PDB file of C-alpha atoms in Angstrom:
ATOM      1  CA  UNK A   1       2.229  24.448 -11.476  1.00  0.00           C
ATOM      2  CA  UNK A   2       3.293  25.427  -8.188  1.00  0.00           C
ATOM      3  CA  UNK A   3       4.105  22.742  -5.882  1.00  0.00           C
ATOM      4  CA  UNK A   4       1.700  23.022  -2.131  1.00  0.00           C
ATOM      5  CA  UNK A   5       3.821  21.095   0.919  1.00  0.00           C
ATOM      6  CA  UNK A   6       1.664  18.886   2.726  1.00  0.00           C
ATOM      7  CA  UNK A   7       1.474  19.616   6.093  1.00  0.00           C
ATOM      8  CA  UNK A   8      -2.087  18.667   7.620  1.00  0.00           C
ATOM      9  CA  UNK A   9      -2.569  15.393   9.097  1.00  0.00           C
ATOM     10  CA  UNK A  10      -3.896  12.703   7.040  1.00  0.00           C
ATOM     11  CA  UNK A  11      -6.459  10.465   7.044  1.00  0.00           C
ATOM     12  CA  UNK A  12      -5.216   7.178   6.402  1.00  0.00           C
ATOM     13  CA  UNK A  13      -6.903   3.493   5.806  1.00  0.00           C
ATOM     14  CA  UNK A  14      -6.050   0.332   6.907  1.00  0.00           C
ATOM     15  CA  UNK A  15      -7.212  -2.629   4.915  1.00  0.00           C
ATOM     16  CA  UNK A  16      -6.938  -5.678   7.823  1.00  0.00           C
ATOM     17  CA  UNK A  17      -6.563  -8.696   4.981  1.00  0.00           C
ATOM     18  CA  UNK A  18      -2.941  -9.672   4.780  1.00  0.00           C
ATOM     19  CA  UNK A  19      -0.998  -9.037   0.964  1.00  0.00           C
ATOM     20  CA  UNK A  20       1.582 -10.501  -0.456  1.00  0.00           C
ATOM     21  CA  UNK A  21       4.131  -9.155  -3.166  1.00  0.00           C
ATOM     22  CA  UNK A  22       4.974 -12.016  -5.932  1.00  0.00           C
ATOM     23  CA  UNK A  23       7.799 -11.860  -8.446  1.00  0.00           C
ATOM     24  CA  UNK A  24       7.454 -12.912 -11.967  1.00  0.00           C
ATOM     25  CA  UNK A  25       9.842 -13.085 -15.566  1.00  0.00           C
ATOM     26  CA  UNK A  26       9.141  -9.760 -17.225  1.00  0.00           C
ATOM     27  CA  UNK A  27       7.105 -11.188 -19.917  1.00  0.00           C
ATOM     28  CA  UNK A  28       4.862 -13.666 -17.972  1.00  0.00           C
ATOM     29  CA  UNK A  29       1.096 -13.343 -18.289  1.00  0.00           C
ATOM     30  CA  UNK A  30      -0.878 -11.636 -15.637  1.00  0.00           C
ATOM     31  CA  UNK A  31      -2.071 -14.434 -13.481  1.00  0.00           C
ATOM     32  CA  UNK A  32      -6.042 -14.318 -13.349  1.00  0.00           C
ATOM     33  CA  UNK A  33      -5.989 -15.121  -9.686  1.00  0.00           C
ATOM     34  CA  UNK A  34      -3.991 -11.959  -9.460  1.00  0.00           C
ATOM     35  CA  UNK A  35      -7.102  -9.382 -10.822  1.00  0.00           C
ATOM     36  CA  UNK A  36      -9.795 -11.413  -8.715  1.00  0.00           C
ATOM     37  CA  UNK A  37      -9.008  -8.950  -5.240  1.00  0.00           C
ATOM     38  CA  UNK A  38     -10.088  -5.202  -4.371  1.00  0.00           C
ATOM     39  CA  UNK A  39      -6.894  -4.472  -4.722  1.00  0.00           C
ATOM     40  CA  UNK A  40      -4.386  -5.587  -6.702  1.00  0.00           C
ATOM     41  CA  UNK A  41      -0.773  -3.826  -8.157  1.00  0.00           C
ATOM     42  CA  UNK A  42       0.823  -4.362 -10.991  1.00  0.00           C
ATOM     43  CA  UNK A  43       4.076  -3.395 -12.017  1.00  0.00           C
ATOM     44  CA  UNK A  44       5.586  -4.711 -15.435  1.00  0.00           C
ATOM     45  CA  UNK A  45       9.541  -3.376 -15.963  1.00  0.00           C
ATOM     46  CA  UNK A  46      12.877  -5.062 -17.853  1.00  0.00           C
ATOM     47  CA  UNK A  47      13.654  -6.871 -15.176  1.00  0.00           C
ATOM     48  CA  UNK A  48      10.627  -8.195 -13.133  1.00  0.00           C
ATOM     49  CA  UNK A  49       6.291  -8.068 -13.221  1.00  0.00           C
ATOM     50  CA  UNK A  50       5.533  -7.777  -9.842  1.00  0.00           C
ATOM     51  CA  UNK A  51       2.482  -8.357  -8.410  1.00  0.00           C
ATOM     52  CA  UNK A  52       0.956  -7.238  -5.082  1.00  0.00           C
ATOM     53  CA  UNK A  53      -2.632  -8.896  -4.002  1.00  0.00           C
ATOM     54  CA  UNK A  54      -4.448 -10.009  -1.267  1.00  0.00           C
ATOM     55  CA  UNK A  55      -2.861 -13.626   0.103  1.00  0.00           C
ATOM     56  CA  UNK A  56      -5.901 -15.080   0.238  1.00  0.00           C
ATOM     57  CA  UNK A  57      -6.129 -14.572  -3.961  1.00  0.00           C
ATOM     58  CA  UNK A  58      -2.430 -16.281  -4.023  1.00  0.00           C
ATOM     59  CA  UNK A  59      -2.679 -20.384  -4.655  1.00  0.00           C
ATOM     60  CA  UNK A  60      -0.650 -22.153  -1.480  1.00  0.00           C
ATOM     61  CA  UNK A  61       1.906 -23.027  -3.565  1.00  0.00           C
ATOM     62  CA  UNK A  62       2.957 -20.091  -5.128  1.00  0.00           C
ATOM     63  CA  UNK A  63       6.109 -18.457  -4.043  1.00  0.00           C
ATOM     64  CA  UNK A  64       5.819 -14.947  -2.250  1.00  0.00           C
ATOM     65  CA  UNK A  65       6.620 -12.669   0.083  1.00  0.00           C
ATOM     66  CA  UNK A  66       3.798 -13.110   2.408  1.00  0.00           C
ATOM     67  CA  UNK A  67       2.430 -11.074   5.559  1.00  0.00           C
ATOM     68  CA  UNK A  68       2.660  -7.128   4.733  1.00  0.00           C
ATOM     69  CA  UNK A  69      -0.842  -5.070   5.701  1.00  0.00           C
ATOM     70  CA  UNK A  70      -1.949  -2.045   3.181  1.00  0.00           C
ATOM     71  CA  UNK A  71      -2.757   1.219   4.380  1.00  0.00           C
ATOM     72  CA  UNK A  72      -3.744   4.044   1.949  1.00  0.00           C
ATOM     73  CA  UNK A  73      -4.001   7.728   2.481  1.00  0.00           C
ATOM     74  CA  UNK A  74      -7.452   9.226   1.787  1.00  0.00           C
ATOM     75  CA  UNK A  75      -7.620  10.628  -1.290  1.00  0.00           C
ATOM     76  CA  UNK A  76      -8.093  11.888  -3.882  1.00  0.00           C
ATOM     77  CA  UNK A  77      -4.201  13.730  -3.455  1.00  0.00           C
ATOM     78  CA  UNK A  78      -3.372  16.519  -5.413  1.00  0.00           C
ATOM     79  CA  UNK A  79      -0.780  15.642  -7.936  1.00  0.00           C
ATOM     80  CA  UNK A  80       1.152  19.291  -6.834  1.00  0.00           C
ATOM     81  CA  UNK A  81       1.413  18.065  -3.105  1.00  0.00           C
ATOM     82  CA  UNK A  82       4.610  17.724  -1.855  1.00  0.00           C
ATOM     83  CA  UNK A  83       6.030  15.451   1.152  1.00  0.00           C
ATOM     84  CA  UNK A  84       3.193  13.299   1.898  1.00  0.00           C
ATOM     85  CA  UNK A  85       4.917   9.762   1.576  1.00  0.00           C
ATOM     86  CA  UNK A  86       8.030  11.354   2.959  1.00  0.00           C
ATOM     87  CA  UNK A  87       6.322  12.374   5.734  1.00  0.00           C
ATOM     88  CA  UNK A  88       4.379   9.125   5.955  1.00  0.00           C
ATOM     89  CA  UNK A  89       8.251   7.322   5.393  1.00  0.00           C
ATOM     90  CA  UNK A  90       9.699   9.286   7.737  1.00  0.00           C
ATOM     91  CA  UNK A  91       7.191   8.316  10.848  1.00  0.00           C
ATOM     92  CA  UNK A  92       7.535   4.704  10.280  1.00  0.00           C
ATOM     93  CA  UNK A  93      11.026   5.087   9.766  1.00  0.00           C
ATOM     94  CA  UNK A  94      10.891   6.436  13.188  1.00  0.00           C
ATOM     95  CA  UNK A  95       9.384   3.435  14.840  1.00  0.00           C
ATOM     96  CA  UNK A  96      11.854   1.112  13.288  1.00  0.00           C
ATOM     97  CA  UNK A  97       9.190  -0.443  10.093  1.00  0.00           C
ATOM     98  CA  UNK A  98      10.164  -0.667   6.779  1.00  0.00           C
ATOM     99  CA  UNK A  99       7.491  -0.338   4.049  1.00  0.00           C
ATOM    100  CA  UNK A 100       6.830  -0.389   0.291  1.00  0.00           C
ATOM    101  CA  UNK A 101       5.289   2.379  -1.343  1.00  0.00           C
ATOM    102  CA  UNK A 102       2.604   2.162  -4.829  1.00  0.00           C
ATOM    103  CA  UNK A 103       0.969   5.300  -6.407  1.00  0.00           C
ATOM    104  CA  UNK A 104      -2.095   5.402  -8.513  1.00  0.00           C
ATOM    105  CA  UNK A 105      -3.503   8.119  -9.897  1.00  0.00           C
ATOM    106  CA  UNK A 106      -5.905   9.501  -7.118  1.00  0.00           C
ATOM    107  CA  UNK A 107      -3.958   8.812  -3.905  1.00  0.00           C
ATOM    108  CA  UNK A 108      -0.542   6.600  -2.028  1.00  0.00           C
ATOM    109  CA  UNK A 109      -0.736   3.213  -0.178  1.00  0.00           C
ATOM    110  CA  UNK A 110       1.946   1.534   1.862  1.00  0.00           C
ATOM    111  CA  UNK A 111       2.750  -1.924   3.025  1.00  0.00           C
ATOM    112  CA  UNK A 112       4.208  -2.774   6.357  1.00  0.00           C
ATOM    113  CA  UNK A 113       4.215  -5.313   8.040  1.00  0.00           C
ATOM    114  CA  UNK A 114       3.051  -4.621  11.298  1.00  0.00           C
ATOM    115  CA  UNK A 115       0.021  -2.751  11.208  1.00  0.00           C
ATOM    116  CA  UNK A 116      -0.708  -2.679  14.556  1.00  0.00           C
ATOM    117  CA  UNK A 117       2.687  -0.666  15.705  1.00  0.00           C
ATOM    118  CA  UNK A 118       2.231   1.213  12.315  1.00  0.00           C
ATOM    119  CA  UNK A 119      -1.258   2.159  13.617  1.00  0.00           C
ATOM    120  CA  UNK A 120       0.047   3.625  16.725  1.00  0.00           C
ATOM    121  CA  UNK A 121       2.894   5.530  15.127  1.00  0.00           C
ATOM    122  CA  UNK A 122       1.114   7.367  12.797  1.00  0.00           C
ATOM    123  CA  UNK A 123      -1.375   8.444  15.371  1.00  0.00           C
ATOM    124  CA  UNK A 124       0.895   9.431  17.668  1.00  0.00           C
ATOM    125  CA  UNK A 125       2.509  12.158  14.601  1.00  0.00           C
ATOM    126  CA  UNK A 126      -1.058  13.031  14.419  1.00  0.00           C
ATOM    127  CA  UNK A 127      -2.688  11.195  11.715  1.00  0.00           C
ATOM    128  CA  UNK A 128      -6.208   9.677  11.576  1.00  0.00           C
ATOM    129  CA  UNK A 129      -6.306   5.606  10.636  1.00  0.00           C
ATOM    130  CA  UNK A 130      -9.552   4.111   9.919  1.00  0.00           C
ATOM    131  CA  UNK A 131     -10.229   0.777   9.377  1.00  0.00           C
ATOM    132  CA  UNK A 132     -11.551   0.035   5.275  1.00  0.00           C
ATOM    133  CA  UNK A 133     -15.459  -0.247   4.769  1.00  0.00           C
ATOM    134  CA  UNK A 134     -16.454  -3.805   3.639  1.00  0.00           C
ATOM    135  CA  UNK A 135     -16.757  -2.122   0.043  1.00  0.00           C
ATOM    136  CA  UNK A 136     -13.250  -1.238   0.036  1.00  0.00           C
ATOM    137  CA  UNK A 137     -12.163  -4.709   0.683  1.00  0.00           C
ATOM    138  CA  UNK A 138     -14.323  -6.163  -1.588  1.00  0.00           C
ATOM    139  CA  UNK A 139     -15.329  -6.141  -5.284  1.00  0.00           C
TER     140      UNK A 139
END
């Protein structure tokens, strides 16, 4: 398969709820609060399950790293294209915000956590942001 560079602009999605990224022991259970959101990542490796939800799913008194936004790029990608999340990286880079990236099979999201200056950067490199229908932020 020959590998296309991406090099359109993207349409990308902001979802305006606030996430959170949670750290558990590698062989905890899946917290059910944790699979009640429209979106919800989960990551299971040696060291760590992480978790990434909505905050609003997270109880108050659970430890997390609270206040990152979720954008997504409209998909679905094609699994031969090449440079999207670099490029995506590399404008928010640019303007100074760190992010953390997830795959799934039909497209990318990001986390930052300000969405309002990552809004404005990725317009000004030429992208499209939308804000998420209500049936994208709920299920």
């Amino acid at each position: 398969m020959q590998s296309t560079f991406w090099t359109d602009a993207m349409v990308l999605i902001e979802y305006p709820e606030p996430f959170a990224v949670l750290r558990f022991p590698p062989a905890s259970k899946i917290p059910a609060w944790a699979e009640r959101g429209p979106f919800t990542s989960i990551t299971r490796t040696p060291q760590e399950l992480a978790v990434i939800c909505q905050e609003s799913q997270i109880p108050p008194e659970q430890a997390a790293e609270r206040g990152w936004y979720l954008m997504g790029c409209q998909g679905p990608l094609d699994f031969s294209a090449v440079g999207i999340m670099a490029e995506l990286a590399g404008t928010l880079a640019d303007a100074d915000l760190p992010i953390l990236t997830i795959a799934t099979y039909d497209t990318d999201y990001f986390l930052t956590r300000d969405l309002n200056r990552a809004r404005t950067a990725l317009r000004e490199a030429g992208h499209e942001v939308i804000r998420a229908s209500s049936s994208e932020t709920s299920i």
